[in-house]
Amino acid sequence: MLDDSLFDDPDRLTEADSRGLLRSAALAGAQVRAAAENVREAGFDDLADGRPRSLVLVSRPGLGPSVCGVLAALAGPSCPVPVIVAETVPVWVGPLDVVFAHTPDPGDPVLADGVATATRRGASVVLSVPEDGPVAASGAGRAKVVAPRIPVPDELTFAHVFTVGLSVLIALGLTRCDTDQLADELDREAERAHPGQEPLMNPAKALALRLADHEPLLWGVDQLATAVAGHGAYALGVHAGLACDVTNHAQATTRYALYRSVRESGSDLFADPDVDQGATPRVFLIGTRHDARAENEERAATGSLPSADLIVPGESAHADAVLRVALLALRFDLAAVYLGLAAGTLGGPGRQALAVR
């Protein structure tokens, strides 16, 4: 059962948050600064020695799928370098390829074998992994290892992993971003989501309340927004125990029965919200508004689903796609933690959470 009164009591929130997850999530800006400094020390300049044949994003369990999905979406369909997302290092990688991989598991045997093969064949390899362990050692001193420096739980290291992967895109000339500005924007988002802020003024608490007691259908209005929705589903599954449907709005329209159902349920003006019908599906349209095309797709989606809940970043990020996706990812992290504390899935006022480590 959700105890939403917890959101109005910062002291109870702090008491319930025995692992300090809200504080950890709020360190996203610090993670960006630390990762950017470590990237400078590692030196990514040589990654741009000629245009690579491909950029391979290795998606290992954990944050890997959502971060790799966001990075691939940022590169976009017009990217001059093929961007491949794979669960393992492809057997064909060679000296003309760049490989980026993340894992929180320093002993991941599959990734260790893949990294050893890639470095032996001369590929440029960047790893966001712990410094000690078989994966880091498998690079044989030739892989660039950027380990996390800010001590937060693995599931809250999106900012670190994203910054390392983003730095690869920047080094290859596939995108641009001021990491200092990115860190500042994340700091401001964390301030707005401070436990002391009332739900009406706190975007993370407000999102948690909107998600509560529903089966979230996280539908992106464009490719980038759909990738962020994937991270939102991961965060909600980790912290709040929510199973989410993730797809893009265009694909959702082809699932006729479901689409018709959510449209009709949203238009029922005589529905009684006080009748306990259990968790009901609710559409959350995710938008980034990073360019005119994305805004047009958002207008079309909201026009078709006027009752859908719209989740977009604040206007402070302007039209910068990198800033916008990072803000939305952090908002989902914070909202998922708030929701988990109120629902008891993180050891809050409800049932005690299971320790899965």
Short mmCIF file of C-alpha atoms in Angstrom, two decimals:
data_model
loop_
_atom_site.label_atom_id
_atom_site.label_comp_id
_atom_site.label_asym_id
_atom_site.label_seq_id
_atom_site.Cartn_x
_atom_site.Cartn_y
_atom_site.Cartn_z
CA MET A 1 0.00 0.00 0.00
CA LEU A 2 1.27 3.44 -0.91
CA ASP A 3 1.75 5.87 1.98
CA ASP A 4 1.79 9.13 0.02
CA SER A 5 1.73 11.16 3.24
CA LEU A 6 5.43 10.34 3.43
CA PHE A 7 6.07 12.85 0.64
CA ASP A 8 4.91 15.70 2.91
CA ASP A 9 7.21 14.77 5.80
CA PRO A 10 10.95 15.19 5.10
CA ASP A 11 11.89 13.71 8.48
CA ARG A 12 9.94 10.51 7.84
CA LEU A 13 11.42 10.32 4.35
CA THR A 14 14.92 10.53 5.77
CA GLU A 15 14.11 7.88 8.35
CA ALA A 16 12.63 5.56 5.71
CA ASP A 17 15.58 6.10 3.37
CA SER A 18 18.00 4.13 5.53
CA ARG A 19 20.35 3.46 2.59
CA GLY A 20 20.54 7.13 1.62
CA LEU A 21 19.27 6.45 -1.90
CA LEU A 22 17.79 9.92 -2.39
CA ARG A 23 21.12 11.50 -1.56
CA SER A 24 22.92 9.04 -3.85
CA ALA A 25 20.59 9.86 -6.73
CA ALA A 26 21.12 13.58 -6.12
CA LEU A 27 24.87 13.11 -6.70
CA ALA A 28 24.35 12.77 -10.46
CA GLY A 29 26.04 16.11 -11.12
CA ALA A 30 29.03 15.09 -9.02
CA GLN A 31 29.21 11.82 -10.96
CA VAL A 32 29.37 13.75 -14.23
CA ARG A 33 32.21 15.96 -13.00
CA ALA A 34 34.20 13.02 -11.64
CA ALA A 35 33.71 10.97 -14.80
CA ALA A 36 34.67 13.89 -17.06
CA GLU A 37 37.86 14.44 -15.06
CA ASN A 38 38.73 10.74 -15.27
CA VAL A 39 38.11 10.80 -19.02
CA ARG A 40 40.54 13.68 -19.38
CA GLU A 41 43.13 11.73 -17.42
CA ALA A 42 42.58 8.61 -19.54
CA GLY A 43 42.87 10.61 -22.76
CA PHE A 44 40.22 9.92 -25.41
CA ASP A 45 41.81 12.08 -28.12
CA ASP A 46 43.34 9.13 -29.95
CA LEU A 47 39.90 7.55 -30.42
CA ALA A 48 39.38 10.01 -33.27
CA ASP A 49 42.44 8.91 -35.30
CA GLY A 50 40.54 8.60 -38.52
CA ARG A 51 36.84 7.74 -38.73
CA PRO A 52 36.22 4.29 -37.21
CA ARG A 53 34.48 1.55 -39.14
CA SER A 54 31.94 1.21 -36.32
CA LEU A 55 31.13 2.10 -32.75
CA VAL A 56 30.05 -0.94 -30.75
CA LEU A 57 28.08 -0.32 -27.53
CA VAL A 58 28.18 -3.48 -25.44
CA SER A 59 25.01 -3.77 -23.38
CA ARG A 60 25.65 -5.91 -20.31
CA PRO A 61 23.01 -6.53 -17.57
CA GLY A 62 22.16 -3.63 -15.30
CA LEU A 63 22.33 -0.08 -16.62
CA GLY A 64 23.94 -1.22 -19.85
CA PRO A 65 20.78 -1.61 -21.96
CA SER A 66 19.29 1.77 -21.04
CA VAL A 67 22.55 3.75 -21.33
CA CYS A 68 23.52 2.10 -24.61
CA GLY A 69 20.02 2.73 -25.95
CA VAL A 70 20.23 6.44 -25.08
CA LEU A 71 23.73 6.79 -26.59
CA ALA A 72 22.64 5.08 -29.83
CA ALA A 73 19.58 7.34 -30.03
CA LEU A 74 21.76 10.42 -29.48
CA ALA A 75 23.98 9.37 -32.38
CA GLY A 76 20.82 9.21 -34.47
CA PRO A 77 19.95 7.65 -37.84
CA SER A 78 22.10 10.15 -39.75
CA CYS A 79 25.26 9.25 -37.82
CA PRO A 80 28.20 8.87 -40.27
CA VAL A 81 29.53 5.93 -38.23
CA PRO A 82 27.47 2.74 -37.81
CA VAL A 83 26.47 2.40 -34.14
CA ILE A 84 25.81 -1.17 -33.04
CA VAL A 85 24.27 -2.17 -29.71
CA ALA A 86 25.14 -5.75 -28.77
CA GLU A 87 25.02 -7.90 -25.65
CA THR A 88 28.53 -9.21 -26.30
CA VAL A 89 31.59 -7.98 -28.19
CA PRO A 90 31.07 -9.08 -31.82
CA VAL A 91 33.56 -11.60 -33.18
CA TRP A 92 34.40 -9.35 -36.14
CA VAL A 93 35.78 -6.33 -34.23
CA GLY A 94 39.20 -5.19 -35.35
CA PRO A 95 41.59 -2.23 -35.41
CA LEU A 96 39.10 0.05 -37.19
CA ASP A 97 36.41 -0.33 -34.51
CA VAL A 98 35.72 1.43 -31.20
CA VAL A 99 34.12 -0.56 -28.38
CA PHE A 100 32.40 0.91 -25.30
CA ALA A 101 31.16 -1.33 -22.49
CA HIS A 102 29.87 -0.99 -18.95
CA THR A 103 29.34 -3.51 -16.20
CA PRO A 104 29.15 -3.25 -12.41
CA ASP A 105 30.46 -6.81 -12.22
CA PRO A 106 34.28 -6.75 -12.19
CA GLY A 107 34.33 -10.48 -12.90
CA ASP A 108 31.85 -10.62 -15.80
CA PRO A 109 33.37 -13.57 -17.73
CA VAL A 110 31.52 -12.85 -20.99
CA LEU A 111 32.69 -9.25 -21.13
CA ALA A 112 36.22 -10.16 -20.00
CA ASP A 113 36.55 -12.62 -22.89
CA GLY A 114 35.15 -10.09 -25.36
CA VAL A 115 37.44 -7.29 -24.20
CA ALA A 116 40.47 -9.58 -24.40
CA THR A 117 39.55 -10.47 -27.99
CA ALA A 118 38.88 -6.84 -28.98
CA THR A 119 42.17 -5.51 -27.58
CA ARG A 120 44.14 -8.41 -29.07
CA ARG A 121 42.71 -7.54 -32.48
CA GLY A 122 43.63 -3.87 -32.08
CA ALA A 123 40.20 -2.33 -31.43
CA SER A 124 39.98 0.82 -29.32
CA VAL A 125 38.23 -0.17 -26.09
CA VAL A 126 36.67 2.08 -23.43
CA LEU A 127 35.40 0.47 -20.24
CA SER A 128 33.19 1.87 -17.51
CA VAL A 129 33.99 -0.83 -14.97
CA PRO A 130 35.60 -1.22 -11.53
CA GLU A 131 39.37 -0.83 -11.63
CA ASP A 132 40.11 -4.21 -10.09
CA GLY A 133 38.95 -7.51 -11.52
CA PRO A 134 39.13 -9.73 -14.60
CA VAL A 135 37.23 -7.31 -16.87
CA ALA A 136 39.64 -4.40 -16.32
CA ALA A 137 42.63 -6.75 -16.46
CA SER A 138 41.41 -8.28 -19.73
CA GLY A 139 42.21 -5.01 -21.48
CA ALA A 140 45.91 -5.84 -20.97
CA GLY A 141 46.71 -2.20 -20.26
CA ARG A 142 45.45 -1.13 -23.70
CA ALA A 143 41.81 -0.50 -22.82
CA LYS A 144 40.85 2.85 -21.33
CA VAL A 145 39.26 2.09 -17.96
CA VAL A 146 37.13 4.81 -16.36
CA ALA A 147 35.99 3.52 -12.98
CA PRO A 148 33.26 5.23 -10.93
CA ARG A 149 34.64 7.52 -8.23
CA ILE A 150 31.48 8.60 -6.42
CA PRO A 151 30.35 5.87 -3.99
CA VAL A 152 26.71 5.26 -4.90
CA PRO A 153 24.80 2.01 -5.55
CA ASP A 154 25.35 0.53 -9.01
CA GLU A 155 21.75 1.12 -10.04
CA LEU A 156 22.19 4.88 -9.49
CA THR A 157 25.31 5.34 -11.62
CA PHE A 158 23.52 6.33 -14.83
CA ALA A 159 25.22 9.74 -14.80
CA HIS A 160 28.69 8.18 -14.60
CA VAL A 161 28.12 5.55 -17.29
CA PHE A 162 26.35 8.03 -19.54
CA THR A 163 29.18 10.58 -19.23
CA VAL A 164 31.84 8.01 -20.15
CA GLY A 165 29.84 6.81 -23.16
CA LEU A 166 29.00 10.39 -24.12
CA SER A 167 32.71 11.25 -24.02
CA VAL A 168 33.31 8.52 -26.60
CA LEU A 169 30.70 10.10 -28.90
CA ILE A 170 32.30 13.52 -28.37
CA ALA A 171 35.81 12.21 -29.11
CA LEU A 172 34.54 10.68 -32.36
CA GLY A 173 32.83 13.93 -33.34
CA LEU A 174 29.37 12.37 -33.22
CA THR A 175 27.88 14.84 -30.72
CA ARG A 176 28.82 17.85 -28.63
CA CYS A 177 28.23 18.61 -24.98
CA ASP A 178 29.61 20.84 -22.24
CA THR A 179 29.92 18.39 -19.33
CA ASP A 180 30.21 21.26 -16.84
CA GLN A 181 26.84 22.58 -17.99
CA LEU A 182 25.43 19.04 -17.86
CA ALA A 183 26.58 18.65 -14.26
CA ASP A 184 25.11 22.04 -13.31
CA GLU A 185 21.74 21.17 -14.84
CA LEU A 186 21.64 17.87 -12.95
CA ASP A 187 22.48 19.70 -9.72
CA ARG A 188 19.55 22.03 -10.30
CA GLU A 189 17.21 19.12 -11.00
CA ALA A 190 18.36 17.46 -7.75
CA GLU A 191 17.68 20.70 -5.85
CA ARG A 192 14.15 20.86 -7.26
CA ALA A 193 13.65 17.24 -6.16
CA HIS A 194 14.97 17.77 -2.60
CA PRO A 195 12.93 15.88 0.05
CA GLY A 196 12.05 19.21 1.67
CA GLN A 197 10.27 20.44 -1.46
CA GLU A 198 6.49 20.02 -1.50
CA PRO A 199 5.10 17.59 -4.10
CA LEU A 200 3.61 20.41 -6.19
CA MET A 201 7.06 21.99 -6.50
CA ASN A 202 9.04 18.77 -6.64
CA PRO A 203 9.07 17.17 -10.14
CA ALA A 204 10.24 13.78 -8.84
CA LYS A 205 7.60 13.55 -6.11
CA ALA A 206 4.95 14.72 -8.57
CA LEU A 207 5.97 12.04 -11.05
CA ALA A 208 5.96 9.39 -8.32
CA LEU A 209 2.40 10.32 -7.37
CA ARG A 210 1.31 10.17 -11.01
CA LEU A 211 2.85 6.73 -11.42
CA ALA A 212 1.38 5.33 -8.20
CA ASP A 213 -1.35 2.70 -8.39
CA HIS A 214 -1.04 2.34 -12.15
CA GLU A 215 0.48 -0.01 -14.66
CA PRO A 216 2.69 2.51 -16.49
CA LEU A 217 2.75 2.45 -20.27
CA LEU A 218 5.90 4.47 -21.01
CA TRP A 219 5.54 5.46 -24.65
CA GLY A 220 8.18 7.69 -26.21
CA VAL A 221 7.07 10.17 -28.84
CA ASP A 222 10.44 9.90 -30.64
CA GLN A 223 13.45 7.59 -30.70
CA LEU A 224 15.38 9.49 -28.05
CA ALA A 225 12.39 9.71 -25.72
CA THR A 226 11.74 5.98 -26.11
CA ALA A 227 15.32 5.27 -25.07
CA VAL A 228 14.85 7.39 -21.94
CA ALA A 229 11.61 5.52 -21.26
CA GLY A 230 13.68 2.34 -21.21
CA HIS A 231 15.77 3.75 -18.39
CA GLY A 232 12.61 4.83 -16.58
CA ALA A 233 11.31 1.26 -16.71
CA TYR A 234 14.62 -0.02 -15.34
CA ALA A 235 14.60 2.47 -12.44
CA LEU A 236 10.97 1.74 -11.55
CA GLY A 237 11.64 -1.99 -11.61
CA VAL A 238 14.72 -1.66 -9.39
CA HIS A 239 13.27 0.63 -6.74
CA ALA A 240 9.48 0.61 -6.94
CA GLY A 241 8.75 -2.92 -8.12
CA LEU A 242 6.73 -1.65 -11.09
CA ALA A 243 6.59 -3.51 -14.38
CA CYS A 244 6.34 -1.06 -17.27
CA ASP A 245 5.50 -1.36 -20.93
CA VAL A 246 8.01 0.54 -23.09
CA THR A 247 7.64 1.33 -26.77
CA ASN A 248 7.37 4.29 -29.11
CA HIS A 249 4.01 5.89 -29.78
CA ALA A 250 3.99 4.91 -33.46
CA GLN A 251 4.39 1.25 -32.53
CA ALA A 252 1.80 1.58 -29.76
CA THR A 253 -0.83 2.67 -32.29
CA THR A 254 -0.47 -0.69 -34.06
CA ARG A 255 -1.46 -2.61 -30.92
CA TYR A 256 -5.07 -1.85 -31.66
CA ALA A 257 -6.87 -3.42 -28.71
CA LEU A 258 -4.58 -1.89 -26.08
CA TYR A 259 -4.50 1.50 -27.77
CA ARG A 260 -8.28 1.60 -28.08
CA SER A 261 -8.64 0.53 -24.46
CA VAL A 262 -6.47 3.30 -23.04
CA ARG A 263 -8.11 5.90 -25.26
CA GLU A 264 -11.59 4.87 -24.15
CA SER A 265 -10.70 4.60 -20.48
CA GLY A 266 -9.20 8.08 -20.54
CA SER A 267 -12.32 9.56 -22.11
CA ASP A 268 -14.77 8.07 -19.60
CA LEU A 269 -15.99 11.20 -17.80
CA PHE A 270 -18.25 9.15 -15.51
CA ALA A 271 -15.56 6.78 -14.16
CA ASP A 272 -15.39 6.75 -10.36
CA PRO A 273 -11.74 7.12 -9.28
CA ASP A 274 -12.66 6.06 -5.72
CA VAL A 275 -13.79 2.59 -6.81
CA ASP A 276 -10.99 0.13 -6.08
CA GLN A 277 -10.33 -1.59 -9.39
CA GLY A 278 -6.69 -2.43 -8.73
CA ALA A 279 -3.81 -1.07 -10.76
CA THR A 280 -5.00 0.20 -14.14
CA PRO A 281 -2.95 0.91 -17.27
CA ARG A 282 -2.02 4.54 -17.72
CA VAL A 283 -0.18 6.08 -20.66
CA PHE A 284 2.81 8.29 -19.93
CA LEU A 285 4.00 9.97 -23.10
CA ILE A 286 7.70 10.75 -22.82
CA GLY A 287 8.98 13.69 -24.86
CA THR A 288 12.36 15.38 -25.13
CA ARG A 289 11.41 18.41 -27.27
CA HIS A 290 14.99 18.53 -28.53
CA ASP A 291 14.07 19.62 -32.06
CA ALA A 292 11.10 20.65 -34.22
CA ARG A 293 10.46 17.11 -35.44
CA ALA A 294 10.28 15.78 -31.87
CA GLU A 295 7.85 18.56 -30.96
CA ASN A 296 5.65 17.72 -33.95
CA GLU A 297 5.60 14.05 -32.97
CA GLU A 298 4.68 15.05 -29.42
CA ARG A 299 1.76 17.16 -30.65
CA ALA A 300 0.48 14.30 -32.78
CA ALA A 301 0.71 11.84 -29.89
CA THR A 302 -1.00 14.12 -27.36
CA GLY A 303 -3.68 14.93 -29.91
CA SER A 304 -4.43 11.24 -30.30
CA LEU A 305 -4.22 10.56 -26.54
CA PRO A 306 -5.42 13.76 -24.85
CA SER A 307 -5.82 12.03 -21.48
CA ALA A 308 -2.24 10.71 -21.44
CA ASP A 309 0.22 11.97 -18.86
CA LEU A 310 3.00 13.97 -20.53
CA ILE A 311 6.54 13.78 -19.12
CA VAL A 312 8.97 16.34 -20.54
CA PRO A 313 12.10 18.07 -19.21
CA GLY A 314 12.04 21.64 -17.96
CA GLU A 315 12.68 24.53 -20.29
CA SER A 316 16.04 25.33 -18.65
CA ALA A 317 17.78 22.76 -20.84
CA HIS A 318 16.67 24.62 -24.01
CA ALA A 319 16.94 22.40 -27.10
CA ASP A 320 20.04 20.47 -26.05
CA ALA A 321 19.22 16.79 -26.50
CA VAL A 322 21.98 15.59 -24.16
CA LEU A 323 20.84 17.80 -21.29
CA ARG A 324 17.22 16.87 -21.79
CA VAL A 325 17.69 13.10 -21.73
CA ALA A 326 19.99 13.31 -18.70
CA LEU A 327 17.42 15.39 -16.79
CA LEU A 328 14.63 12.95 -17.57
CA ALA A 329 16.78 9.97 -16.57
CA LEU A 330 17.57 11.59 -13.22
CA ARG A 331 13.90 12.47 -12.67
CA PHE A 332 12.94 8.84 -13.20
CA ASP A 333 15.66 7.69 -10.77
CA LEU A 334 14.46 10.06 -8.06
CA ALA A 335 10.77 9.36 -8.68
CA ALA A 336 11.41 5.61 -8.51
CA VAL A 337 13.21 5.97 -5.17
CA TYR A 338 10.43 8.18 -3.77
CA LEU A 339 7.81 5.71 -4.93
CA GLY A 340 9.75 2.76 -3.53
CA LEU A 341 10.04 4.44 -0.12
CA ALA A 342 6.32 5.24 -0.01
CA ALA A 343 5.31 1.77 -1.20
CA GLY A 344 7.70 -0.04 1.11
CA THR A 345 9.66 -1.78 -1.62
CA LEU A 346 12.79 -0.06 -0.29
CA GLY A 347 12.09 -0.76 3.36
CA GLY A 348 9.77 2.20 3.83
CA PRO A 349 6.48 2.30 5.76
CA GLY A 350 5.10 -0.76 3.99
CA ARG A 351 6.68 -4.18 3.66
CA GLN A 352 10.38 -4.62 4.24
CA ALA A 353 12.42 -4.77 1.06
CA LEU A 354 14.31 -7.88 0.11
CA ALA A 355 18.06 -7.37 -0.08
CA VAL A 356 19.13 -8.48 -3.53
CA ARG A 357 22.86 -8.03 -3.79
#
